[in-house]
Short mmCIF file of C-alpha atoms in Angstrom, two decimals:
data_model
loop_
_atom_site.label_atom_id
_atom_site.label_comp_id
_atom_site.label_asym_id
_atom_site.label_seq_id
_atom_site.Cartn_x
_atom_site.Cartn_y
_atom_site.Cartn_z
CA UNK A 1 18.63 -10.83 -3.00
CA UNK A 2 21.06 -13.03 -0.99
CA UNK A 3 21.89 -10.07 1.27
CA UNK A 4 18.21 -9.28 1.90
CA UNK A 5 17.37 -12.95 2.48
CA UNK A 6 20.25 -13.35 4.94
CA UNK A 7 19.22 -10.24 6.88
CA UNK A 8 15.59 -11.38 7.04
CA UNK A 9 16.59 -14.85 8.25
CA UNK A 10 18.76 -13.35 11.02
CA UNK A 11 15.90 -11.01 12.01
CA UNK A 12 13.38 -13.88 11.97
CA UNK A 13 15.56 -16.16 14.10
CA UNK A 14 16.40 -13.42 16.60
CA UNK A 15 12.83 -12.12 16.99
CA UNK A 16 10.54 -13.51 19.69
CA UNK A 17 7.70 -15.80 18.54
CA UNK A 18 5.08 -13.28 19.52
CA UNK A 19 4.79 -10.60 16.84
CA UNK A 20 2.89 -8.10 18.97
CA UNK A 21 3.97 -6.36 22.12
CA UNK A 22 2.09 -7.36 25.25
CA UNK A 23 0.96 -4.46 27.37
CA UNK A 24 1.33 -4.28 31.16
CA UNK A 25 -2.45 -4.25 31.43
CA UNK A 26 -2.66 -7.55 29.62
CA UNK A 27 0.09 -9.05 31.76
CA UNK A 28 -1.76 -8.10 34.91
CA UNK A 29 -5.13 -9.40 33.73
CA UNK A 30 -6.60 -12.53 35.39
CA UNK A 31 -5.78 -15.92 33.83
CA UNK A 32 -8.03 -17.05 30.99
CA UNK A 33 -9.77 -20.40 31.18
CA UNK A 34 -7.91 -22.86 28.95
CA UNK A 35 -11.02 -24.31 27.29
CA UNK A 36 -12.38 -20.83 26.59
CA UNK A 37 -9.05 -19.82 25.03
CA UNK A 38 -8.92 -22.89 22.76
CA UNK A 39 -12.51 -22.27 21.60
CA UNK A 40 -11.75 -18.68 20.69
CA UNK A 41 -8.60 -19.66 18.83
CA UNK A 42 -10.01 -22.58 16.82
CA UNK A 43 -13.49 -21.21 16.38
CA UNK A 44 -14.56 -17.99 14.72
CA UNK A 45 -13.59 -15.66 17.55
CA UNK A 46 -10.50 -13.41 17.59
CA UNK A 47 -7.12 -14.99 18.30
CA UNK A 48 -5.70 -14.40 21.78
CA UNK A 49 -2.17 -15.62 21.04
CA UNK A 50 -0.32 -14.16 18.02
CA UNK A 51 1.15 -16.90 15.79
CA UNK A 52 4.89 -17.41 15.44
CA UNK A 53 6.72 -17.03 12.12
CA UNK A 54 7.06 -20.82 11.80
CA UNK A 55 3.31 -21.29 12.27
CA UNK A 56 2.63 -18.71 9.55
CA UNK A 57 5.12 -20.38 7.21
CA UNK A 58 3.60 -23.87 7.54
CA UNK A 59 0.02 -22.60 7.73
CA UNK A 60 0.33 -20.55 4.54
CA UNK A 61 1.63 -23.49 2.49
CA UNK A 62 -1.03 -25.86 3.82
CA UNK A 63 -3.88 -23.37 3.31
CA UNK A 64 -2.71 -22.64 -0.24
CA UNK A 65 -2.70 -26.38 -1.07
CA UNK A 66 -6.26 -26.74 0.23
CA UNK A 67 -7.35 -23.72 -1.83
CA UNK A 68 -5.63 -25.16 -4.93
CA UNK A 69 -7.40 -28.50 -4.54
CA UNK A 70 -10.79 -26.76 -4.54
CA UNK A 71 -10.14 -24.23 -7.33
CA UNK A 72 -7.74 -26.05 -9.68
CA UNK A 73 -10.31 -26.65 -12.50
CA UNK A 74 -10.85 -22.88 -12.72
CA UNK A 75 -7.10 -22.33 -12.96
CA UNK A 76 -6.82 -24.91 -15.76
CA UNK A 77 -9.70 -23.24 -17.64
CA UNK A 78 -7.94 -19.89 -17.21
CA UNK A 79 -4.71 -21.26 -18.73
CA UNK A 80 -6.56 -22.78 -21.73
CA UNK A 81 -8.34 -19.48 -22.42
CA UNK A 82 -5.13 -17.48 -22.04
CA UNK A 83 -3.16 -19.56 -24.58
CA UNK A 84 -6.06 -19.73 -27.04
CA UNK A 85 -5.28 -17.73 -30.15
CA UNK A 86 -1.60 -18.63 -30.41
CA UNK A 87 -0.77 -19.51 -34.00
CA UNK A 88 2.48 -21.36 -33.35
CA UNK A 89 4.31 -23.24 -30.66
CA UNK A 90 3.40 -26.41 -28.83
CA UNK A 91 -0.31 -25.80 -29.05
CA UNK A 92 -0.23 -25.87 -32.82
CA UNK A 93 2.85 -27.95 -33.57
CA UNK A 94 1.24 -31.20 -34.66
CA UNK A 95 -0.85 -31.55 -31.52
CA UNK A 96 -4.14 -31.97 -33.32
CA UNK A 97 -6.97 -29.56 -34.11
CA UNK A 98 -7.35 -26.51 -31.93
CA UNK A 99 -10.37 -26.69 -29.62
CA UNK A 100 -12.34 -23.48 -29.39
CA UNK A 101 -13.16 -22.53 -25.82
CA UNK A 102 -15.96 -20.14 -24.92
CA UNK A 103 -16.28 -18.81 -21.39
CA UNK A 104 -15.36 -20.42 -18.10
CA UNK A 105 -17.97 -23.12 -17.86
CA UNK A 106 -17.92 -23.67 -21.63
CA UNK A 107 -14.19 -24.37 -21.38
CA UNK A 108 -14.66 -26.77 -18.48
CA UNK A 109 -17.53 -28.56 -20.30
CA UNK A 110 -15.49 -28.85 -23.52
CA UNK A 111 -12.49 -30.24 -21.66
CA UNK A 112 -14.56 -32.84 -19.83
CA UNK A 113 -16.32 -33.87 -23.07
CA UNK A 114 -13.17 -34.12 -25.22
CA UNK A 115 -10.48 -35.06 -22.69
CA UNK A 116 -12.24 -36.49 -19.66
CA UNK A 117 -12.77 -35.25 -16.12
CA UNK A 118 -9.12 -35.82 -15.12
CA UNK A 119 -7.99 -33.14 -17.59
CA UNK A 120 -9.30 -30.47 -15.20
CA UNK A 121 -6.69 -31.57 -12.68
CA UNK A 122 -3.80 -31.97 -15.12
CA UNK A 123 -0.68 -30.59 -13.41
CA UNK A 124 -2.18 -30.79 -9.92
CA UNK A 125 0.93 -32.50 -8.47
CA UNK A 126 3.18 -29.69 -9.70
CA UNK A 127 0.55 -27.19 -8.53
CA UNK A 128 0.63 -28.53 -4.97
CA UNK A 129 4.44 -28.62 -5.03
CA UNK A 130 4.34 -25.00 -6.16
CA UNK A 131 1.95 -23.86 -3.44
CA UNK A 132 3.79 -25.65 -0.63
CA UNK A 133 7.05 -23.90 -1.54
CA UNK A 134 5.67 -20.73 -3.11
CA UNK A 135 2.88 -19.68 -0.74
CA UNK A 136 4.91 -20.59 2.35
CA UNK A 137 7.44 -17.94 1.34
CA UNK A 138 5.30 -15.20 -0.24
CA UNK A 139 2.46 -15.33 2.33
CA UNK A 140 4.00 -17.02 5.36
CA UNK A 141 7.01 -14.69 5.53
CA UNK A 142 5.12 -11.48 4.63
CA UNK A 143 4.55 -10.36 8.24
CA UNK A 144 8.15 -11.16 9.24
CA UNK A 145 9.58 -9.24 6.28
CA UNK A 146 7.20 -6.35 6.99
CA UNK A 147 8.48 -6.22 10.57
CA UNK A 148 12.04 -6.36 9.26
CA UNK A 149 11.49 -3.26 7.09
CA UNK A 150 9.70 -1.36 9.88
CA UNK A 151 12.34 -2.50 12.43
CA UNK A 152 9.59 -3.76 14.74
CA UNK A 153 7.70 -0.44 14.81
CA UNK A 154 3.96 -0.47 15.58
CA UNK A 155 3.39 1.97 12.70
CA UNK A 156 3.39 0.21 9.32
CA UNK A 157 3.22 2.52 6.30
CA UNK A 158 2.13 1.71 2.76
CA UNK A 159 5.76 1.72 1.55
CA UNK A 160 6.77 -0.99 4.02
CA UNK A 161 3.78 -3.15 3.04
CA UNK A 162 4.55 -2.81 -0.68
CA UNK A 163 8.25 -3.47 -0.17
CA UNK A 164 7.50 -6.58 1.90
CA UNK A 165 5.09 -7.84 -0.78
CA UNK A 166 7.65 -7.35 -3.57
CA UNK A 167 10.42 -9.02 -1.54
CA UNK A 168 8.53 -12.17 -0.57
CA UNK A 169 7.05 -12.43 -4.08
CA UNK A 170 10.51 -12.32 -5.71
CA UNK A 171 11.92 -14.80 -3.17
CA UNK A 172 9.04 -17.21 -3.81
CA UNK A 173 9.46 -17.10 -7.61
CA UNK A 174 13.21 -17.67 -7.38
CA UNK A 175 12.54 -20.80 -5.32
CA UNK A 176 9.42 -22.27 -6.96
CA UNK A 177 9.62 -21.26 -10.66
CA UNK A 178 10.30 -24.83 -11.97
CA UNK A 179 7.07 -26.07 -10.38
CA UNK A 180 5.15 -23.23 -12.06
CA UNK A 181 6.65 -24.06 -15.48
CA UNK A 182 5.66 -27.73 -15.17
CA UNK A 183 2.17 -26.85 -13.89
CA UNK A 184 1.43 -24.51 -16.81
CA UNK A 185 2.82 -26.98 -19.37
CA UNK A 186 0.59 -29.75 -18.00
CA UNK A 187 -2.50 -27.54 -17.91
CA UNK A 188 -1.90 -26.40 -21.49
CA UNK A 189 -1.45 -29.84 -23.09
CA UNK A 190 -4.57 -31.51 -24.48
CA UNK A 191 -5.43 -35.12 -23.74
CA UNK A 192 -7.76 -35.76 -26.68
CA UNK A 193 -7.29 -38.79 -28.86
CA UNK A 194 -4.70 -38.36 -31.61
CA UNK A 195 -2.89 -35.58 -29.73
CA UNK A 196 0.72 -36.28 -28.80
CA UNK A 197 1.20 -35.50 -25.12
CA UNK A 198 4.36 -33.62 -24.29
CA UNK A 199 4.83 -35.13 -20.83
CA UNK A 200 3.52 -38.35 -19.29
CA UNK A 201 4.21 -37.50 -15.64
CA UNK A 202 5.43 -34.70 -13.38
CA UNK A 203 8.90 -36.22 -13.00
CA UNK A 204 9.06 -36.77 -16.77
CA UNK A 205 8.20 -33.12 -17.31
CA UNK A 206 11.07 -31.92 -15.10
CA UNK A 207 13.50 -34.30 -16.84
CA UNK A 208 12.30 -33.52 -20.39
CA UNK A 209 12.41 -29.75 -19.92
CA UNK A 210 15.90 -29.92 -18.41
CA UNK A 211 17.09 -32.22 -21.22
CA UNK A 212 15.57 -30.32 -24.17
CA UNK A 213 15.82 -26.73 -22.92
CA UNK A 214 18.56 -26.94 -20.33
CA UNK A 215 18.33 -26.12 -16.63
CA UNK A 216 17.43 -22.57 -17.65
CA UNK A 217 14.26 -23.98 -19.21
CA UNK A 218 12.96 -24.81 -15.73
CA UNK A 219 13.30 -21.13 -14.84
CA UNK A 220 11.77 -19.93 -18.11
CA UNK A 221 9.58 -16.90 -17.61
CA UNK A 222 11.15 -15.96 -14.27
CA UNK A 223 11.24 -12.24 -15.19
CA UNK A 224 7.51 -11.93 -16.05
CA UNK A 225 6.66 -14.17 -13.11
CA UNK A 226 8.59 -11.93 -10.72
CA UNK A 227 6.78 -8.91 -12.21
CA UNK A 228 3.45 -10.73 -11.93
CA UNK A 229 4.05 -11.81 -8.35
CA UNK A 230 5.29 -8.39 -7.30
CA UNK A 231 1.94 -7.06 -8.56
CA UNK A 232 -0.08 -9.99 -7.17
CA UNK A 233 1.64 -9.98 -3.80
CA UNK A 234 1.44 -6.22 -3.37
CA UNK A 235 -2.20 -6.15 -4.46
CA UNK A 236 -3.37 -9.35 -2.78
CA UNK A 237 -1.57 -9.20 0.57
CA UNK A 238 -1.50 -5.42 0.96
CA UNK A 239 -5.19 -5.11 -0.04
CA UNK A 240 -6.14 -7.91 2.35
CA UNK A 241 -4.02 -6.28 5.05
CA UNK A 242 -5.55 -2.82 4.50
CA UNK A 243 -9.17 -3.99 4.18
CA UNK A 244 -8.82 -6.11 7.30
CA UNK A 245 -7.22 -3.26 9.29
CA UNK A 246 -9.92 -0.83 8.10
CA UNK A 247 -12.74 -3.23 9.05
CA UNK A 248 -11.23 -3.83 12.49
CA UNK A 249 -10.76 -0.09 13.15
CA UNK A 250 -13.87 1.37 11.50
CA UNK A 251 -16.59 -1.28 12.03
CA UNK A 252 -17.85 -3.54 14.77
CA UNK A 253 -16.28 -6.55 13.08
CA UNK A 254 -13.60 -8.41 15.00
CA UNK A 255 -10.79 -10.61 13.71
CA UNK A 256 -13.19 -13.41 12.76
CA UNK A 257 -14.79 -15.20 9.78
CA UNK A 258 -16.92 -12.34 8.30
CA UNK A 259 -13.91 -10.00 8.41
CA UNK A 260 -11.71 -12.59 6.69
CA UNK A 261 -14.33 -13.30 3.98
CA UNK A 262 -14.82 -9.63 3.05
CA UNK A 263 -11.08 -8.91 3.06
CA UNK A 264 -10.26 -11.98 0.96
CA UNK A 265 -12.96 -11.28 -1.65
CA UNK A 266 -11.85 -7.65 -2.01
CA UNK A 267 -8.22 -8.73 -2.37
CA UNK A 268 -9.15 -11.26 -5.07
CA UNK A 269 -11.08 -8.71 -7.15
CA UNK A 270 -8.37 -6.04 -7.00
CA UNK A 271 -5.64 -8.56 -7.81
CA UNK A 272 -7.44 -9.93 -10.89
CA UNK A 273 -8.03 -6.49 -12.39
CA UNK A 274 -4.45 -5.32 -11.91
CA UNK A 275 -2.49 -8.54 -12.55
CA UNK A 276 -4.37 -10.10 -15.52
CA UNK A 277 -2.21 -8.58 -18.34
CA UNK A 278 1.06 -9.75 -16.77
CA UNK A 279 -0.49 -13.13 -15.95
CA UNK A 280 -1.53 -13.73 -19.59
CA UNK A 281 1.93 -12.80 -20.92
CA UNK A 282 3.58 -15.05 -18.30
CA UNK A 283 1.38 -18.00 -19.25
CA UNK A 284 1.95 -17.53 -22.99
CA UNK A 285 5.71 -17.17 -22.58
CA UNK A 286 6.12 -20.16 -20.27
CA UNK A 287 4.03 -22.36 -22.58
CA UNK A 288 5.76 -21.23 -25.79
CA UNK A 289 8.02 -23.45 -27.91
CA UNK A 290 11.76 -22.88 -27.76
CA UNK A 291 12.51 -19.82 -29.93
CA UNK A 292 8.87 -18.85 -30.50
CA UNK A 293 9.38 -15.53 -28.72
CA UNK A 294 12.73 -13.80 -28.46
CA UNK A 295 11.79 -12.15 -25.16
CA UNK A 296 8.90 -11.41 -22.82
CA UNK A 297 8.44 -8.02 -24.50
CA UNK A 298 8.32 -9.72 -27.91
CA UNK A 299 5.59 -12.02 -26.58
CA UNK A 300 3.53 -9.04 -25.38
CA UNK A 301 4.00 -7.15 -28.67
CA UNK A 302 2.99 -10.24 -30.68
CA UNK A 303 -0.19 -10.53 -28.63
CA UNK A 304 -1.17 -6.91 -29.24
CA UNK A 305 -0.33 -7.09 -32.96
CA UNK A 306 -2.16 -10.33 -33.71
CA UNK A 307 -5.03 -10.31 -31.19
CA UNK A 308 -5.45 -6.73 -30.00
CA UNK A 309 -5.18 -5.24 -26.49
CA UNK A 310 -8.13 -7.27 -25.18
CA UNK A 311 -5.88 -10.35 -25.44
CA UNK A 312 -4.27 -9.20 -22.18
CA UNK A 313 -7.58 -9.91 -20.44
CA UNK A 314 -8.20 -13.34 -21.95
CA UNK A 315 -9.44 -15.67 -19.26
CA UNK A 316 -10.43 -12.75 -17.02
CA UNK A 317 -13.62 -14.38 -15.71
CA UNK A 318 -11.97 -17.68 -14.70
CA UNK A 319 -9.09 -15.64 -13.28
CA UNK A 320 -11.53 -13.69 -11.13
CA UNK A 321 -13.55 -16.76 -10.14
CA UNK A 322 -10.37 -18.62 -9.35
CA UNK A 323 -8.55 -15.80 -7.53
CA UNK A 324 -11.68 -14.68 -5.69
CA UNK A 325 -12.57 -18.18 -4.50
CA UNK A 326 -8.89 -19.08 -3.96
CA UNK A 327 -8.37 -16.01 -1.78
CA UNK A 328 -11.49 -16.71 0.28
CA UNK A 329 -10.58 -20.38 0.85
CA UNK A 330 -6.88 -19.70 1.41
CA UNK A 331 -7.14 -16.73 3.79
CA UNK A 332 -10.02 -18.19 5.85
CA UNK A 333 -8.21 -21.55 6.08
CA UNK A 334 -4.93 -19.78 6.86
CA UNK A 335 -6.44 -17.76 9.70
CA UNK A 336 -8.08 -20.85 11.21
CA UNK A 337 -4.97 -23.01 10.78
CA UNK A 338 -2.86 -20.40 12.59
CA UNK A 339 -5.29 -20.43 15.49
CA UNK A 340 -5.54 -24.23 15.56
CA UNK A 341 -1.75 -24.65 15.55
CA UNK A 342 -1.31 -22.06 18.29
CA UNK A 343 -4.05 -23.83 20.29
CA UNK A 344 -2.19 -27.13 19.85
CA UNK A 345 1.07 -25.49 21.00
CA UNK A 346 -0.74 -23.99 23.99
CA UNK A 347 -2.25 -27.37 24.97
CA UNK A 348 1.14 -29.05 24.63
CA UNK A 349 2.77 -26.38 26.81
CA UNK A 350 0.11 -26.71 29.54
CA UNK A 351 0.47 -30.49 29.73
CA UNK A 352 4.26 -30.41 30.13
#
């Protein structure tokens, strides 16, 4: 991993900011009016200036945070549904009576009624910390890593896309896993009266986990999370990439809002279907008490034995609603942020 990361960093730093080759025809074309260019970049028209790697890195993290702010209640409902049915661990270790959740909106309604509106955003701080570090790497560096594997070639095969998705997904998990552990723990704990809360703040959660479970506790569930994010990244980014390329080549759509919406929705649907089983196991394992499961495989076997194979798709509807809406918000915001930042860079360059 260190070798790959070092090679990618050297490639990124040595590559020019423009990720596409500029043809002689384009170089010889007449100058474009500055105001027209800015409108096309910030508005819904196609981008004229390809974004740099740094712009993608910052834009991805910011867009992911915006998407998280809008869809976090759905993510919390997903976690509650996924851990429902556990017979031991923190959820049942003297934390009060188990609340029965039914469906996405039933779960949200029950949480608001029994724990208050703020419970829907429990763990939001850790969630935003996670997205700023996690999405910046797994999404923002995807194109750069893809170029690294193709050695700058214009032809990008499926293998290179999948390999780039797996690489950035693994790098992101290795960096941001502690934030994911804290986020899931916060989302899983109930706030109802009489229930002992495990953590009183985000900082307290980091300290308590490190004290009670060791530093390794902050990286608990790294293996299933890497597996999950390899699947999610390959499905989400590669599907978005392929759908977008297909729409641009086979339809009259240009690189604008309708194209981004269709691509993002398709990526969200495919990702939910494929990644749900690994996501449920990851959530259960991360939220489990120390010693409850001997391994990730033991956690998966226990789920099948006690709850049946459908347990792997617990929380599917909130997962789909969350991933579908998250993808739409994130990718549309990401595309527009890239254009806005490149427009700002262009304006700054013209005024100097």
